[in-house]
Coordinates of C-alpha atoms in Angstrom, one line a residue:
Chain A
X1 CA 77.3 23.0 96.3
X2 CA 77.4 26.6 94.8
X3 CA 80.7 28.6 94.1
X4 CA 80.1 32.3 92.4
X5 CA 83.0 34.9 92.3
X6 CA 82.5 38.1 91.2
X7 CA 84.8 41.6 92.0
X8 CA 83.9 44.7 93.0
X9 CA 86.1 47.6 90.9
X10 CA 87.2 50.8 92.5
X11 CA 88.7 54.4 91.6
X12 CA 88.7 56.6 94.4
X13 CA 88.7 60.5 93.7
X14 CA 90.8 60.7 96.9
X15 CA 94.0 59.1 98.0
X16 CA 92.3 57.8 100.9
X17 CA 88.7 56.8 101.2
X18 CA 86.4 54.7 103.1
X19 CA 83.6 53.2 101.2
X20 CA 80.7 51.1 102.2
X21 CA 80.2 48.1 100.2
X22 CA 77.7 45.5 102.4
X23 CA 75.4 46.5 99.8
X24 CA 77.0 45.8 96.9
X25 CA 78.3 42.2 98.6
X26 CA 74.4 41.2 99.4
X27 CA 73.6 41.7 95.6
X28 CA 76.5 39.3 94.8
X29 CA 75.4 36.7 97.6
X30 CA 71.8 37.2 96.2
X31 CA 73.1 36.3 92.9
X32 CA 74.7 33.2 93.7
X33 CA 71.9 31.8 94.6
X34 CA 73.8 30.5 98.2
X35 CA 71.4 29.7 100.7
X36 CA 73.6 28.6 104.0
X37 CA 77.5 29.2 103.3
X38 CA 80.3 31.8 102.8
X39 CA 81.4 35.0 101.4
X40 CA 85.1 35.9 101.3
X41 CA 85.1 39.6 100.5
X42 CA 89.2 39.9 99.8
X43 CA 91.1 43.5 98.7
X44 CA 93.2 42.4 95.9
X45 CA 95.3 45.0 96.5
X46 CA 98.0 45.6 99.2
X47 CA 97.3 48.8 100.2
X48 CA 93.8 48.8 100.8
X49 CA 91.6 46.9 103.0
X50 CA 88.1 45.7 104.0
X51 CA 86.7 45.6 107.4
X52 CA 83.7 45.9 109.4
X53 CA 82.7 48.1 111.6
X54 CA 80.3 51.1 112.5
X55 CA 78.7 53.1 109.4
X56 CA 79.1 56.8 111.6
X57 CA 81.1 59.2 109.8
X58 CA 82.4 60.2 113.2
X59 CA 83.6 56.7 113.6
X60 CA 85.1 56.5 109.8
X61 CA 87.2 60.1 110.8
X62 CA 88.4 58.6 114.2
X63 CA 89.7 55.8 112.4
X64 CA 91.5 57.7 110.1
X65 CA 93.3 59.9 112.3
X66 CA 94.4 57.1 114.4
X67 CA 95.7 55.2 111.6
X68 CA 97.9 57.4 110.7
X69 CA 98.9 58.2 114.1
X70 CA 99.9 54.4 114.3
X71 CA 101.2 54.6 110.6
X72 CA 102.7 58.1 109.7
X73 CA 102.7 59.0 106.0
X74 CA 105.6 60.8 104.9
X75 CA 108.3 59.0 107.0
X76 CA 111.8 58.1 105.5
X77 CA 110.7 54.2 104.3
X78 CA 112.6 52.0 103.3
X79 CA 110.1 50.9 100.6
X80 CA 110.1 54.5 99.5
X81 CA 114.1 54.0 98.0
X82 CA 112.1 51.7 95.1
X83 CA 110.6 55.1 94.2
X84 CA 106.9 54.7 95.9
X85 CA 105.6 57.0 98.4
X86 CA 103.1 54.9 99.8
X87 CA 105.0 52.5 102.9
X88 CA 102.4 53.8 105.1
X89 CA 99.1 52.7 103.2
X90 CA 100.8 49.2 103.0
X91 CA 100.9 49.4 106.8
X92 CA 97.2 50.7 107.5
X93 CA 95.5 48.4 105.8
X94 CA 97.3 45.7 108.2
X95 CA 95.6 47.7 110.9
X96 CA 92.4 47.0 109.4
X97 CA 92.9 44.0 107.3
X98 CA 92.5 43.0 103.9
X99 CA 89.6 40.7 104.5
X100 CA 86.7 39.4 105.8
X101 CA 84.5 36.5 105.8
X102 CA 80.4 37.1 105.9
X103 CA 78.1 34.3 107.1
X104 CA 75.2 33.9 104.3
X105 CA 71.9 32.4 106.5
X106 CA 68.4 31.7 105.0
X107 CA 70.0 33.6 101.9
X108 CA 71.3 36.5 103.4
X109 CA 74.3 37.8 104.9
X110 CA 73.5 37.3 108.7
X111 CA 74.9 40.4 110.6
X112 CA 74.5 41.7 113.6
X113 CA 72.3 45.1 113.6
X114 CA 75.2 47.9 113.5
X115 CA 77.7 45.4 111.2
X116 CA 78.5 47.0 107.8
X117 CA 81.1 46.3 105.3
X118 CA 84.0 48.6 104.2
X119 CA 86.4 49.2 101.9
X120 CA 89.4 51.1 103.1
X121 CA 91.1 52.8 100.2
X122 CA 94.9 54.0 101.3
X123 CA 96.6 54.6 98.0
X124 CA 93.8 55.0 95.2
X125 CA 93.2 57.9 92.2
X126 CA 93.6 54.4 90.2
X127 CA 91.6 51.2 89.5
X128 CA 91.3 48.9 92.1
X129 CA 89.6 45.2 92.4
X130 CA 87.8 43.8 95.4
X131 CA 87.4 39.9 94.9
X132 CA 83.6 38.4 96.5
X133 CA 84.0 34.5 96.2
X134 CA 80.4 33.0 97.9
X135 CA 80.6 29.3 98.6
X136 CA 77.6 27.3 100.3
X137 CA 74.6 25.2 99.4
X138 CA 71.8 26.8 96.9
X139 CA 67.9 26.1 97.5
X140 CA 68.8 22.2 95.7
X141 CA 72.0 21.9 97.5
Chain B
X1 CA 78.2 18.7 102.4
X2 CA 76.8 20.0 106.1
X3 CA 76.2 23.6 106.7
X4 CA 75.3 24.0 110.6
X5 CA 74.9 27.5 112.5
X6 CA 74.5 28.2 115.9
X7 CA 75.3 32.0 117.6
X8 CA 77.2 32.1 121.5
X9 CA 75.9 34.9 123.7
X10 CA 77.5 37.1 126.2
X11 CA 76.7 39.6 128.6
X12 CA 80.0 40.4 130.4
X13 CA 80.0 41.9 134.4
X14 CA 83.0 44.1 133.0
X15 CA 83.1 46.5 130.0
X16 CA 86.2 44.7 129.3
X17 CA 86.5 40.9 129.5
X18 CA 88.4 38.3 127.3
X19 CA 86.2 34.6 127.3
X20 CA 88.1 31.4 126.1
X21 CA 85.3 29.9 123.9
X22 CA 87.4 27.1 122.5
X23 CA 85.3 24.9 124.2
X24 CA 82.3 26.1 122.9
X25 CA 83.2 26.6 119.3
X26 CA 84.3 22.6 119.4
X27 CA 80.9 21.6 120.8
X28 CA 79.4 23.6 118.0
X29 CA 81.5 21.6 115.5
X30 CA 80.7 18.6 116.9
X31 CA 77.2 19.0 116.8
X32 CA 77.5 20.0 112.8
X33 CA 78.4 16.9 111.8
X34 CA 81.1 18.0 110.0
X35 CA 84.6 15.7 109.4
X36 CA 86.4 17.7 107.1
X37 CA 85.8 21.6 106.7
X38 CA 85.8 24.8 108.0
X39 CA 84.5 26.9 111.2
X40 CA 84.1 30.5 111.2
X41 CA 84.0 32.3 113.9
X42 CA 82.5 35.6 114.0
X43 CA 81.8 38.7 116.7
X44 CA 78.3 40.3 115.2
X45 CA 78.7 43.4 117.4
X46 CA 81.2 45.9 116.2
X47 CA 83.0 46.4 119.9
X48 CA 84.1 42.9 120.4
X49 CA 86.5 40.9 118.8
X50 CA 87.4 37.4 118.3
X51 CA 91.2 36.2 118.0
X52 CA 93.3 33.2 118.6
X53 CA 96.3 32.9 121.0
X54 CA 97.2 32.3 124.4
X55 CA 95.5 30.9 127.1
X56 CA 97.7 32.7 129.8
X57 CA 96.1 35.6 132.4
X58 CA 99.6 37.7 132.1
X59 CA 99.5 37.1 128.4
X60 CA 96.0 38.4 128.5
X61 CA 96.9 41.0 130.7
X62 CA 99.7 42.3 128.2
X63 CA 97.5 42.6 125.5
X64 CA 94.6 44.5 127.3
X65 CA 97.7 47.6 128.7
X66 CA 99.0 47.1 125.2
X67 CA 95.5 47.8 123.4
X68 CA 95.0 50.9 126.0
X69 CA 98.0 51.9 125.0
X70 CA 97.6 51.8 121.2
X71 CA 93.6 52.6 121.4
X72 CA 93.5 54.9 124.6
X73 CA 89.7 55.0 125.8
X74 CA 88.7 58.6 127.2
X75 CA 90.2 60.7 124.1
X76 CA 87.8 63.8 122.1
X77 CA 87.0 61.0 119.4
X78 CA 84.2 62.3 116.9
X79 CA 82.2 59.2 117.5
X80 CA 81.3 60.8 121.0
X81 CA 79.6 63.3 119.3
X82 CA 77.0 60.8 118.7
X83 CA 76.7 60.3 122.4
X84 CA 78.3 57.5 122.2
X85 CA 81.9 57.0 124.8
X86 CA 82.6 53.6 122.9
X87 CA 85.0 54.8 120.1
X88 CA 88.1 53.1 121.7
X89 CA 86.2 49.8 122.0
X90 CA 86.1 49.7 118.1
X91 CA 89.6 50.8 117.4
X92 CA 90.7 47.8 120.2
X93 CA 88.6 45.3 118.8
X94 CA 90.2 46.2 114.8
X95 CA 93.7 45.3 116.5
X96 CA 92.5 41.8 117.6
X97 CA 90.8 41.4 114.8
X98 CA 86.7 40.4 114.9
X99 CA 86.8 36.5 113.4
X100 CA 88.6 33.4 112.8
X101 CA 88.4 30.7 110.5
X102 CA 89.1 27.3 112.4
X103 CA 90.3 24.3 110.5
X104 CA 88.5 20.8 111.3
X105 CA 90.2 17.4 110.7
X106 CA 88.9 14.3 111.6
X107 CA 86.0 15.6 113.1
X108 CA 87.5 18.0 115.4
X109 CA 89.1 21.7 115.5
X110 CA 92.9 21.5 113.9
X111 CA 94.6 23.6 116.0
X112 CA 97.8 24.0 117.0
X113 CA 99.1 22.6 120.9
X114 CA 98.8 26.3 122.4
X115 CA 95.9 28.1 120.3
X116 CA 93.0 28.6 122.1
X117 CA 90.0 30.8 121.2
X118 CA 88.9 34.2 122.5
X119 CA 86.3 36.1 122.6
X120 CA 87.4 40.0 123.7
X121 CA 84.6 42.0 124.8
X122 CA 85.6 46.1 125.0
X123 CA 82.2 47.4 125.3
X124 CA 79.9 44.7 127.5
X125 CA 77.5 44.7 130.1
X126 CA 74.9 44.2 127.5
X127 CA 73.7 40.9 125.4
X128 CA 76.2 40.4 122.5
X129 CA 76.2 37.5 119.9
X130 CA 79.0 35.8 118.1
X131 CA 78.0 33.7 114.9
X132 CA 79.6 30.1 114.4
X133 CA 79.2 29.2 111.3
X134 CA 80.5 25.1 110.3
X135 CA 80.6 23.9 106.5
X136 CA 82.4 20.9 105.4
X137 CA 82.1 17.3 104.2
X138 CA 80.3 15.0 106.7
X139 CA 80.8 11.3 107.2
X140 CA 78.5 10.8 104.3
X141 CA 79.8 13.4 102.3
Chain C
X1 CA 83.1 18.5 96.9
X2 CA 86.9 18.0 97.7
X3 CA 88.5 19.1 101.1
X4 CA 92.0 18.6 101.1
X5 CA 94.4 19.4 103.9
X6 CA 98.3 20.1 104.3
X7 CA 100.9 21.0 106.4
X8 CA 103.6 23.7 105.9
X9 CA 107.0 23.3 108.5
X10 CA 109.4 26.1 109.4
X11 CA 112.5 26.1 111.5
X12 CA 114.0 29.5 111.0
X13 CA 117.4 30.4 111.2
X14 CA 116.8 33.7 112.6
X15 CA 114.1 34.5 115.7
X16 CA 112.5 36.7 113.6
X17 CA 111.8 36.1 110.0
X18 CA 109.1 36.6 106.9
X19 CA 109.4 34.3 104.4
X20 CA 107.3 33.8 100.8
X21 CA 104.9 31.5 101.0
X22 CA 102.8 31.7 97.9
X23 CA 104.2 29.0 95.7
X24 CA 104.2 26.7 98.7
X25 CA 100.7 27.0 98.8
X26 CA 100.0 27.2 95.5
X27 CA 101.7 23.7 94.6
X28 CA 99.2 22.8 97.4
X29 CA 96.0 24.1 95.6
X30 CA 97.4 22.4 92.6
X31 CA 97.5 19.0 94.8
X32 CA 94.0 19.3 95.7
X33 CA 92.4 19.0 92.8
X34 CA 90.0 22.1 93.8
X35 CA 88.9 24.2 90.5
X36 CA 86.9 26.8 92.9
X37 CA 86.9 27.5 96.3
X38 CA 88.6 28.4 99.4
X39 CA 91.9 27.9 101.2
X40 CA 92.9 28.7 104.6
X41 CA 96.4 29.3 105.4
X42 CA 97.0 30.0 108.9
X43 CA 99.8 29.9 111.4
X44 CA 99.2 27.0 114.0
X45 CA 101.5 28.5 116.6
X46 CA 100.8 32.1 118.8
X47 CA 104.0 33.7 117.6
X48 CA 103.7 33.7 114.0
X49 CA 101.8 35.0 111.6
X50 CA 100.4 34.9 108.1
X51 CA 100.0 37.8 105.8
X52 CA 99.3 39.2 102.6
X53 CA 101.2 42.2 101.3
X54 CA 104.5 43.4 99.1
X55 CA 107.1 40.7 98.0
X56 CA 109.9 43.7 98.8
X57 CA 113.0 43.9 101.1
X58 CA 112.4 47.2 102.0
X59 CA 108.7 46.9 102.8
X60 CA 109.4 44.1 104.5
X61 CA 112.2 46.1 106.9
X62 CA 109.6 48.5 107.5
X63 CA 107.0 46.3 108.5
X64 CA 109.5 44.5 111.5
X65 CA 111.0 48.1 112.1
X66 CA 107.1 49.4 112.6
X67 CA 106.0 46.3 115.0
X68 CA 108.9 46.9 117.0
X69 CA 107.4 50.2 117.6
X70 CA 104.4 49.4 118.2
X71 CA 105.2 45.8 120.3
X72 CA 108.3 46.6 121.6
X73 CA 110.6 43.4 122.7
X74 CA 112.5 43.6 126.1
X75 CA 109.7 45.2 128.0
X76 CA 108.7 43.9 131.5
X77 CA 105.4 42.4 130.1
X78 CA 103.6 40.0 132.7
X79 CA 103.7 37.1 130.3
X80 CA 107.3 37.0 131.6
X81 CA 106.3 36.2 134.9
X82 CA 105.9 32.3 133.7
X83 CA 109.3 32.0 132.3
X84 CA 108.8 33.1 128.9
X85 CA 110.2 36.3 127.0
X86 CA 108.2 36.6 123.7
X87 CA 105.3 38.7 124.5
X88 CA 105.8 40.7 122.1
X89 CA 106.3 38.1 119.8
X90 CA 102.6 37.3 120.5
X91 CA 101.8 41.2 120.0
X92 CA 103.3 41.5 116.9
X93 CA 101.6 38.4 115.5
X94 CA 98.2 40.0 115.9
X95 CA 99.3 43.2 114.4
X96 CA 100.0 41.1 111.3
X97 CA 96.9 38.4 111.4
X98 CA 97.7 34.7 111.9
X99 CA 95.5 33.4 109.0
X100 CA 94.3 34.5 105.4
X101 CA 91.6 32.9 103.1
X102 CA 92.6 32.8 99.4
X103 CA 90.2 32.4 96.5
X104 CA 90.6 29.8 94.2
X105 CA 88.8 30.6 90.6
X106 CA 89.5 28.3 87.5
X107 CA 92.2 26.2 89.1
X108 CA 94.3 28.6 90.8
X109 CA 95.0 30.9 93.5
X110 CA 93.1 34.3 92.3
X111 CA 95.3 37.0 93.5
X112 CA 95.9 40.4 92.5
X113 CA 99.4 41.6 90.8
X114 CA 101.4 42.1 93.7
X115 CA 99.6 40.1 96.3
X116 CA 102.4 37.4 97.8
X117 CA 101.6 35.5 101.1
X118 CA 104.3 35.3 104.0
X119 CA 104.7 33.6 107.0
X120 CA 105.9 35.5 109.3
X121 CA 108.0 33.8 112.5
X122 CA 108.9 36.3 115.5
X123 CA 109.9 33.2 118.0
X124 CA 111.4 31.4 115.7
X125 CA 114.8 28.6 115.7
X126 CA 111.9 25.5 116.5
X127 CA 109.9 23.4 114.4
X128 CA 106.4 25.1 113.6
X129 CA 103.6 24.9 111.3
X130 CA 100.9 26.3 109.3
X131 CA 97.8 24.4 108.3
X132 CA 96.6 24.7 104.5
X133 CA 93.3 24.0 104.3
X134 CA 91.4 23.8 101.0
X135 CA 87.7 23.3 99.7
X136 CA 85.8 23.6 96.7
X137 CA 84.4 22.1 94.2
X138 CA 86.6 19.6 91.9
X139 CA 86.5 19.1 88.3
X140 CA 83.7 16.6 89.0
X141 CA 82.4 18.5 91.4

């Protein structure tokens, strides 16, 4: 059995920023050489997220306005008395979820045709880590 | 160690329809081999969810008028732009979540006396995949 | 490869309650002898969760202030129909996720600075659990 981790850095010229990633996570799985297994693909950070869902910039805008519809910036937190300003972003990427786990077939990530990978950034303008841990047999086991 | 796949299809009569699939996923297992590992469990499309909890129709009828609620379907989302009518499918489905990773003990699912899987269609009457994906230690190892 | 499984047992004082977690699971890592892999941590009852976020008393009131806006208690849910009054119990659980997968790199659970893992109980005063499930690859393999 094969384990590779690598991480996926992040510095988002906005605040808040959706980024597609299923790219960068399919060179990682191709480097590890994993043939049938696993990918966690883990934000290693509490306010932001990764999901999947639909690569439509539509989509990505609907998501965003709803969010904070469910998750108002700029309300009196509690949080916010420890001197942040970002309780909300904390509670987004709940919405959205910190993680996911990718099935790697035949050496690839095996998604369906409109699955893409995401990283939801809620509180960036600073570095960031995403963590890609691939577990699973290689071509000798 | 095992790795077995195998993929559940669905073509729901409704748009929206929640299918237990515990039954299913612990067929899957069995047929993998596996003693000790994991199971994920994984919607491919990106309008369906799976999720884990009760196997109760008012339960399930809660969550469905709570999700309108929260996601209401019919709103001017940007995603329709596309021609697409669908967005609230993909905000519903990111509140159940889209996967689950099942424990297996002794050759079986793990789970606890009342969870039982789902799998939550918000966008059906079309062929629709979920991926099952088993890896663990087998009764040789 | 090394699977090793565990059990973590609450009986909270309080119906509703998020408690730390990480160390718990981290002692249970330790135990397991896994140098790199996986671990699930999930909640094996439909009322309580497991999350990922802020170690921080006022985040943490803002989180249960938030899912009591968004799954309010005391509502004439159907689920209440069989006797029961914790619907929203089972609402808010999905809000927050039931399960998370943590890496394990070089020994250890690989988390980011602030990242701390909670159960979270919202039908609590009983005996419940949450399943600890690690594999990886041991210091032999």
């Amino acid at each position: 059995m094969l384990v590779h981790t690598d991480y996926l850095w992040f510095n988002t010229k906005k605040r808040q920023e959706f980024i597609r990633i299923t790219d960068d996570v399919a060179a990682i799985v191709n480097a590890s050489g994993v043939q049938e297994g696993l990918a966690l693909v883990s934000a290693m950070h509490i306010t932001s997220g990764v999901y999947v869902n639909d690569w439509e910039e539509g989509l990505i805008h609907d998501f965003q306005t709803w969010l904070e519809k469910l998750a108002p910036s700029g309300l009196a937190y509690r949080h916010h008395q420890t001197g942040e300003d970002n309780a909300d972003a904390h509670l987004k990427r709940t919405i959205m979820g910190h993680q996911v786990m990718l099935p790697i077939t035949s050496g690839a990530l095996d998604l369906g045709p409109w699955e893409q990978v995401f990283y939801a950034e809620f509180d960036g303008q600073r570095k960031k880590r995403v963590i890609v841990k691939v577990m699973g047999l290689g071509a000798r086991g």
